């Protein structure tokens, strides 16, 4: 954890040095905003991984019909089904665990920040955070009454800590649920809502919020600010991607097409497939041709006279 302590403390102290020039350096607001700044830096660094996650998730959605075909074909042979499914994942350049990568990579950072805040109140130094600075950090109070190192369970009977912690836990839980729900309801094709990938997503939809809600009551206020800010970033980032680059065959894709048509109509552009400025021509009736009359049949005597 030592390298993570240095990375986190450098960013945290850097933000605090800047914010301390306009806010009370010993106040909780400057330290909480420093934690928010740390969160934004970490999430910005994870953007390439998020893009990879989006691509992998999209590929997972698009290959669900093929996965169902494999299940029908090899449903009686689990070992062969697993081999063929993994081969399909490899061919598509994806895997079912790609959606968990951002969370998995954030967990060490999360635990490092948790320990740093938890031990800061005792003046324990980590990274570039000296003992004196750590004690100042651990004892900083938000609104003058809420130590950012306190938790819902450990607060010395301070009800304001419990209220703020409860609000942040609910916000953390709600944003986790809404982010996953947004992905499933808007950016998953109908074929992908009944396969194994959909089952994995449904499990995460309900399991992750419960995990965060149960664990959140033991998180320090500062850590709750970190995780809630991170969730808000994820929700906004995902909303932007789904709105502007949705997967084909999804409700978000249909909504984007409708917006594009409306935008083209406002600008006076012809719909896709039509040539701009083309004038519809009406069919012109051709002049009626005179009817052709068959000559009357003549008798033999009439033909001899001619």
Short mmCIF file of C-alpha atoms in Angstrom, two decimals:
data_model
loop_
_atom_site.label_atom_id
_atom_site.label_comp_id
_atom_site.label_asym_id
_atom_site.label_seq_id
_atom_site.Cartn_x
_atom_site.Cartn_y
_atom_site.Cartn_z
CA UNK A 1 0.00 0.00 0.00
CA UNK A 2 2.98 2.34 0.40
CA UNK A 3 3.07 3.44 -3.28
CA UNK A 4 -0.66 4.18 -3.13
CA UNK A 5 -0.18 6.19 0.07
CA UNK A 6 2.34 8.37 -1.73
CA UNK A 7 0.16 8.87 -4.81
CA UNK A 8 -2.96 9.68 -2.78
CA UNK A 9 -1.18 11.93 -0.30
CA UNK A 10 0.63 13.90 -3.02
CA UNK A 11 -2.63 14.70 -4.83
CA UNK A 12 -4.52 15.31 -1.59
CA UNK A 13 -1.92 17.63 -0.10
CA UNK A 14 -1.49 19.42 -3.45
CA UNK A 15 -5.18 20.27 -3.61
CA UNK A 16 -5.20 21.26 0.06
CA UNK A 17 -2.28 23.65 -0.42
CA UNK A 18 -4.23 25.42 -3.15
CA UNK A 19 -7.60 25.41 -1.39
CA UNK A 20 -5.98 26.44 1.89
CA UNK A 21 -5.22 29.84 0.40
CA UNK A 22 -8.93 30.69 0.12
CA UNK A 23 -10.45 28.43 2.80
CA UNK A 24 -9.55 27.64 6.38
CA UNK A 25 -6.59 25.21 6.08
CA UNK A 26 -7.66 23.44 9.27
CA UNK A 27 -11.34 23.34 8.35
CA UNK A 28 -13.21 20.33 7.03
CA UNK A 29 -14.34 22.10 3.84
CA UNK A 30 -10.80 22.45 2.48
CA UNK A 31 -10.05 18.78 3.20
CA UNK A 32 -13.39 17.52 1.78
CA UNK A 33 -12.88 19.52 -1.41
CA UNK A 34 -9.36 18.10 -1.59
CA UNK A 35 -10.88 14.61 -1.44
CA UNK A 36 -13.28 15.59 -4.25
CA UNK A 37 -10.29 16.84 -6.27
CA UNK A 38 -8.48 13.55 -5.61
CA UNK A 39 -11.54 11.67 -6.88
CA UNK A 40 -11.68 13.69 -10.09
CA UNK A 41 -7.99 13.11 -10.77
CA UNK A 42 -8.35 9.35 -10.25
CA UNK A 43 -11.46 9.11 -12.43
CA UNK A 44 -9.84 11.17 -15.19
CA UNK A 45 -6.88 8.78 -15.13
CA UNK A 46 -9.29 5.85 -15.52
CA UNK A 47 -11.01 7.25 -18.64
CA UNK A 48 -9.03 4.97 -21.05
CA UNK A 49 -10.10 1.98 -18.97
CA UNK A 50 -13.71 3.20 -19.03
CA UNK A 51 -13.59 3.43 -22.85
CA UNK A 52 -12.28 -0.14 -22.98
CA UNK A 53 -15.06 -1.21 -20.62
CA UNK A 54 -17.72 0.41 -22.85
CA UNK A 55 -16.34 -1.32 -25.97
CA UNK A 56 -16.19 -4.67 -24.20
CA UNK A 57 -19.72 -4.28 -22.85
CA UNK A 58 -21.01 -3.39 -26.31
CA UNK A 59 -19.36 -6.45 -27.82
CA UNK A 60 -20.90 -8.58 -25.09
CA UNK A 61 -24.33 -7.25 -26.01
CA UNK A 62 -23.89 -7.82 -29.73
CA UNK A 63 -22.77 -11.45 -29.39
CA UNK A 64 -25.64 -12.51 -27.15
CA UNK A 65 -27.57 -14.14 -30.06
CA UNK A 66 -24.49 -16.27 -30.81
CA UNK A 67 -24.19 -17.17 -27.12
CA UNK A 68 -27.80 -18.39 -27.16
CA UNK A 69 -27.09 -20.50 -30.23
CA UNK A 70 -24.16 -22.12 -28.41
CA UNK A 71 -26.39 -22.82 -25.42
CA UNK A 72 -28.91 -24.56 -27.63
CA UNK A 73 -26.21 -26.53 -29.42
CA UNK A 74 -24.05 -27.54 -26.44
CA UNK A 75 -26.51 -27.24 -23.55
CA UNK A 76 -26.04 -30.92 -22.74
CA UNK A 77 -22.24 -30.58 -22.52
CA UNK A 78 -21.21 -27.88 -20.06
CA UNK A 79 -17.49 -28.30 -20.64
CA UNK A 80 -17.84 -27.92 -24.42
CA UNK A 81 -20.24 -25.01 -23.92
CA UNK A 82 -17.71 -23.22 -21.71
CA UNK A 83 -14.92 -23.78 -24.24
CA UNK A 84 -16.98 -22.54 -27.18
CA UNK A 85 -18.26 -19.55 -25.22
CA UNK A 86 -14.77 -18.49 -24.18
CA UNK A 87 -13.61 -18.90 -27.79
CA UNK A 88 -16.45 -16.63 -28.87
CA UNK A 89 -15.49 -14.05 -26.24
CA UNK A 90 -11.88 -14.16 -27.43
CA UNK A 91 -12.92 -13.76 -31.06
CA UNK A 92 -15.10 -10.74 -30.15
CA UNK A 93 -12.32 -9.24 -28.03
CA UNK A 94 -14.34 -9.12 -24.83
CA UNK A 95 -15.01 -10.93 -21.56
CA UNK A 96 -17.89 -10.97 -19.07
CA UNK A 97 -15.82 -9.36 -16.30
CA UNK A 98 -14.76 -6.24 -18.20
CA UNK A 99 -17.56 -4.18 -16.62
CA UNK A 100 -16.02 -4.80 -13.18
CA UNK A 101 -12.54 -3.52 -14.04
CA UNK A 102 -13.02 0.14 -13.01
CA UNK A 103 -14.44 -0.95 -9.65
CA UNK A 104 -11.69 -3.52 -9.10
CA UNK A 105 -8.94 -1.01 -9.87
CA UNK A 106 -10.49 1.59 -7.59
CA UNK A 107 -10.74 -0.75 -4.61
CA UNK A 108 -7.02 -0.54 -3.62
CA UNK A 109 -7.22 3.26 -3.85
CA UNK A 110 -10.41 3.19 -1.83
CA UNK A 111 -8.88 1.08 0.95
CA UNK A 112 -5.71 3.20 0.96
CA UNK A 113 -7.78 6.36 1.43
CA UNK A 114 -9.86 4.59 4.08
CA UNK A 115 -6.79 3.67 6.14
CA UNK A 116 -5.18 7.06 5.58
CA UNK A 117 -8.23 8.90 6.98
CA UNK A 118 -8.85 6.34 9.72
CA UNK A 119 -5.28 6.57 11.02
CA UNK A 120 -4.85 10.30 10.40
CA UNK A 121 -6.76 11.17 13.59
CA UNK A 122 -3.97 9.44 15.55
CA UNK A 123 -1.33 11.46 13.72
CA UNK A 124 0.03 8.50 11.76
CA UNK A 125 1.99 9.72 8.74
CA UNK A 126 1.55 8.20 5.27
CA UNK A 127 3.35 9.25 2.11
CA UNK A 128 3.98 13.00 2.10
CA UNK A 129 1.32 13.51 4.77
CA UNK A 130 3.39 14.33 7.88
CA UNK A 131 2.26 13.47 11.40
CA UNK A 132 1.26 17.07 12.09
CA UNK A 133 -0.61 17.37 8.79
CA UNK A 134 -2.22 13.96 9.28
CA UNK A 135 -3.54 14.95 12.70
CA UNK A 136 -4.93 18.17 11.23
CA UNK A 137 -6.58 16.13 8.48
CA UNK A 138 -8.05 13.54 10.83
CA UNK A 139 -9.45 16.15 13.25
CA UNK A 140 -10.84 18.52 10.60
CA UNK A 141 -14.54 19.23 11.10
CA UNK A 142 -17.12 19.96 8.44
CA UNK A 143 -19.61 22.70 9.41
CA UNK A 144 -17.66 22.98 12.65
CA UNK A 145 -19.29 19.89 14.22
CA UNK A 146 -18.73 16.90 11.90
CA UNK A 147 -15.24 15.30 11.97
CA UNK A 148 -14.54 13.86 8.52
CA UNK A 149 -12.88 10.83 10.14
CA UNK A 150 -16.08 9.83 12.01
CA UNK A 151 -18.49 7.18 10.75
CA UNK A 152 -22.18 6.42 11.17
CA UNK A 153 -21.29 3.76 13.74
CA UNK A 154 -18.47 5.67 15.47
CA UNK A 155 -19.44 9.29 16.14
CA UNK A 156 -19.29 9.89 19.92
CA UNK A 157 -23.05 10.33 19.95
CA UNK A 158 -22.99 13.26 17.52
CA UNK A 159 -26.31 13.05 15.63
CA UNK A 160 -25.16 15.43 12.89
CA UNK A 161 -22.50 12.90 11.92
CA UNK A 162 -25.13 10.18 11.70
CA UNK A 163 -27.42 12.36 9.55
CA UNK A 164 -24.68 13.35 7.09
CA UNK A 165 -23.33 9.79 6.95
CA UNK A 166 -26.84 8.42 6.29
CA UNK A 167 -27.41 10.96 3.49
CA UNK A 168 -24.08 10.10 1.86
CA UNK A 169 -24.69 6.34 2.17
CA UNK A 170 -28.11 6.73 0.53
CA UNK A 171 -26.59 8.91 -2.21
CA UNK A 172 -23.83 6.37 -2.78
CA UNK A 173 -26.32 3.50 -2.94
CA UNK A 174 -28.78 5.36 -5.19
CA UNK A 175 -26.13 6.47 -7.69
CA UNK A 176 -24.76 2.93 -7.91
CA UNK A 177 -28.23 1.54 -8.63
CA UNK A 178 -29.19 4.28 -11.12
CA UNK A 179 -25.93 3.93 -13.05
CA UNK A 180 -26.43 0.21 -13.55
CA UNK A 181 -30.14 0.67 -14.26
CA UNK A 182 -29.36 3.31 -16.88
CA UNK A 183 -27.09 0.86 -18.70
CA UNK A 184 -29.64 -1.97 -18.71
CA UNK A 185 -32.71 0.05 -19.64
CA UNK A 186 -31.21 2.23 -22.38
CA UNK A 187 -28.11 0.61 -23.81
CA UNK A 188 -28.82 -3.11 -23.98
CA UNK A 189 -30.52 -4.75 -27.01
CA UNK A 190 -33.62 -6.86 -26.45
CA UNK A 191 -31.64 -10.04 -27.29
CA UNK A 192 -29.15 -9.28 -24.51
CA UNK A 193 -31.77 -8.96 -21.76
CA UNK A 194 -32.29 -12.69 -21.33
CA UNK A 195 -28.81 -14.21 -21.69
CA UNK A 196 -26.09 -14.93 -19.11
CA UNK A 197 -24.65 -11.44 -19.55
CA UNK A 198 -28.03 -9.97 -18.60
CA UNK A 199 -28.14 -12.19 -15.52
CA UNK A 200 -24.73 -10.88 -14.49
CA UNK A 201 -25.89 -7.29 -14.96
CA UNK A 202 -29.09 -7.91 -12.98
CA UNK A 203 -27.07 -9.42 -10.17
CA UNK A 204 -24.79 -6.37 -10.07
CA UNK A 205 -27.84 -4.11 -10.21
CA UNK A 206 -29.10 -5.33 -6.85
CA UNK A 207 -26.01 -6.75 -5.15
CA UNK A 208 -23.65 -3.76 -5.44
CA UNK A 209 -26.03 -1.20 -3.85
CA UNK A 210 -26.65 -3.56 -0.93
CA UNK A 211 -22.90 -4.10 -0.45
CA UNK A 212 -22.24 -0.35 -0.44
CA UNK A 213 -25.18 0.35 1.85
CA UNK A 214 -24.09 -2.24 4.41
CA UNK A 215 -20.41 -1.30 4.24
CA UNK A 216 -21.09 2.43 4.01
CA UNK A 217 -22.14 2.78 7.63
CA UNK A 218 -18.56 1.91 8.61
CA UNK A 219 -16.90 4.32 6.17
CA UNK A 220 -15.52 7.66 7.40
CA UNK A 221 -17.29 10.78 6.15
CA UNK A 222 -14.30 11.61 3.95
CA UNK A 223 -14.43 8.20 2.24
CA UNK A 224 -18.18 8.57 1.68
CA UNK A 225 -17.52 11.86 -0.12
CA UNK A 226 -14.93 10.11 -2.27
CA UNK A 227 -17.20 7.24 -3.30
CA UNK A 228 -20.30 9.39 -3.87
CA UNK A 229 -18.32 11.77 -6.07
CA UNK A 230 -16.91 8.81 -7.98
CA UNK A 231 -20.42 7.42 -8.55
CA UNK A 232 -21.68 10.77 -9.80
CA UNK A 233 -18.76 10.91 -12.24
CA UNK A 234 -19.57 7.39 -13.47
CA UNK A 235 -23.25 8.19 -13.93
CA UNK A 236 -22.53 11.38 -15.88
CA UNK A 237 -19.81 9.76 -17.97
CA UNK A 238 -22.04 6.82 -18.84
CA UNK A 239 -24.97 9.12 -19.68
CA UNK A 240 -22.76 11.03 -22.12
CA UNK A 241 -21.54 7.86 -23.84
CA UNK A 242 -25.00 6.29 -24.07
CA UNK A 243 -26.52 9.49 -25.44
CA UNK A 244 -23.83 10.18 -28.05
CA UNK A 245 -22.55 6.71 -28.95
CA UNK A 246 -25.22 4.13 -28.11
CA UNK A 247 -25.05 0.46 -29.04
CA UNK A 248 -27.04 -0.49 -32.18
CA UNK A 249 -30.47 -1.97 -31.61
CA UNK A 250 -31.00 -0.33 -28.21
CA UNK A 251 -33.58 2.23 -27.01
CA UNK A 252 -30.76 4.79 -26.72
CA UNK A 253 -29.82 4.16 -30.37
CA UNK A 254 -33.42 4.71 -31.50
CA UNK A 255 -33.62 7.90 -29.42
CA UNK A 256 -30.40 9.21 -31.00
CA UNK A 257 -31.72 8.53 -34.49
CA UNK A 258 -34.90 10.44 -33.64
CA UNK A 259 -32.84 13.39 -32.35
CA UNK A 260 -30.70 13.34 -35.50
CA UNK A 261 -33.81 13.39 -37.72
CA UNK A 262 -35.29 16.27 -35.74
CA UNK A 263 -31.99 18.18 -35.95
CA UNK A 264 -31.79 17.60 -39.71
CA UNK A 265 -35.38 18.79 -40.11
CA UNK A 266 -34.65 22.01 -38.18
CA UNK A 267 -31.69 22.72 -40.45
CA UNK A 268 -33.74 22.02 -43.55
CA UNK A 269 -31.71 19.03 -44.64
CA UNK A 270 -33.26 16.22 -46.58
CA UNK A 271 -33.67 12.95 -44.73
CA UNK A 272 -30.96 10.39 -45.23
CA UNK A 273 -31.28 8.63 -48.59
CA UNK A 274 -32.76 11.62 -50.43
CA UNK A 275 -30.82 14.00 -52.65
CA UNK A 276 -30.96 17.62 -51.43
CA UNK A 277 -32.86 19.89 -53.79
CA UNK A 278 -34.42 17.03 -55.66
CA UNK A 279 -37.83 17.96 -57.01
CA UNK A 280 -40.50 15.36 -57.14
CA UNK A 281 -41.86 15.03 -60.65
CA UNK A 282 -45.38 14.02 -61.45
CA UNK A 283 -46.05 11.37 -63.99
CA UNK A 284 -47.03 12.88 -67.36
CA UNK A 285 -49.60 11.02 -69.35
CA UNK A 286 -48.49 10.21 -72.87
CA UNK A 287 -50.75 11.24 -75.73
CA UNK A 288 -53.32 8.62 -76.50
CA UNK A 289 -52.45 6.60 -79.56
CA UNK A 290 -55.15 6.08 -82.17
CA UNK A 291 -56.81 2.74 -81.96
CA UNK A 292 -55.79 0.26 -84.63
CA UNK A 293 -58.74 -1.25 -86.49
CA UNK A 294 -58.54 -4.69 -88.00
CA UNK A 295 -59.65 -4.78 -91.66
CA UNK A 296 -63.01 -6.37 -92.32
CA UNK A 297 -62.94 -9.90 -93.63
CA UNK A 298 -63.81 -10.03 -97.31
CA UNK A 299 -65.55 -12.77 -99.25
CA UNK A 300 -63.90 -14.59 -102.20
CA UNK A 301 -66.09 -12.76 -104.75
CA UNK A 302 -65.13 -9.35 -103.28
CA UNK A 303 -61.46 -10.21 -103.48
CA UNK A 304 -61.83 -11.27 -107.20
CA UNK A 305 -63.44 -7.93 -108.02
CA UNK A 306 -60.36 -6.13 -106.64
#
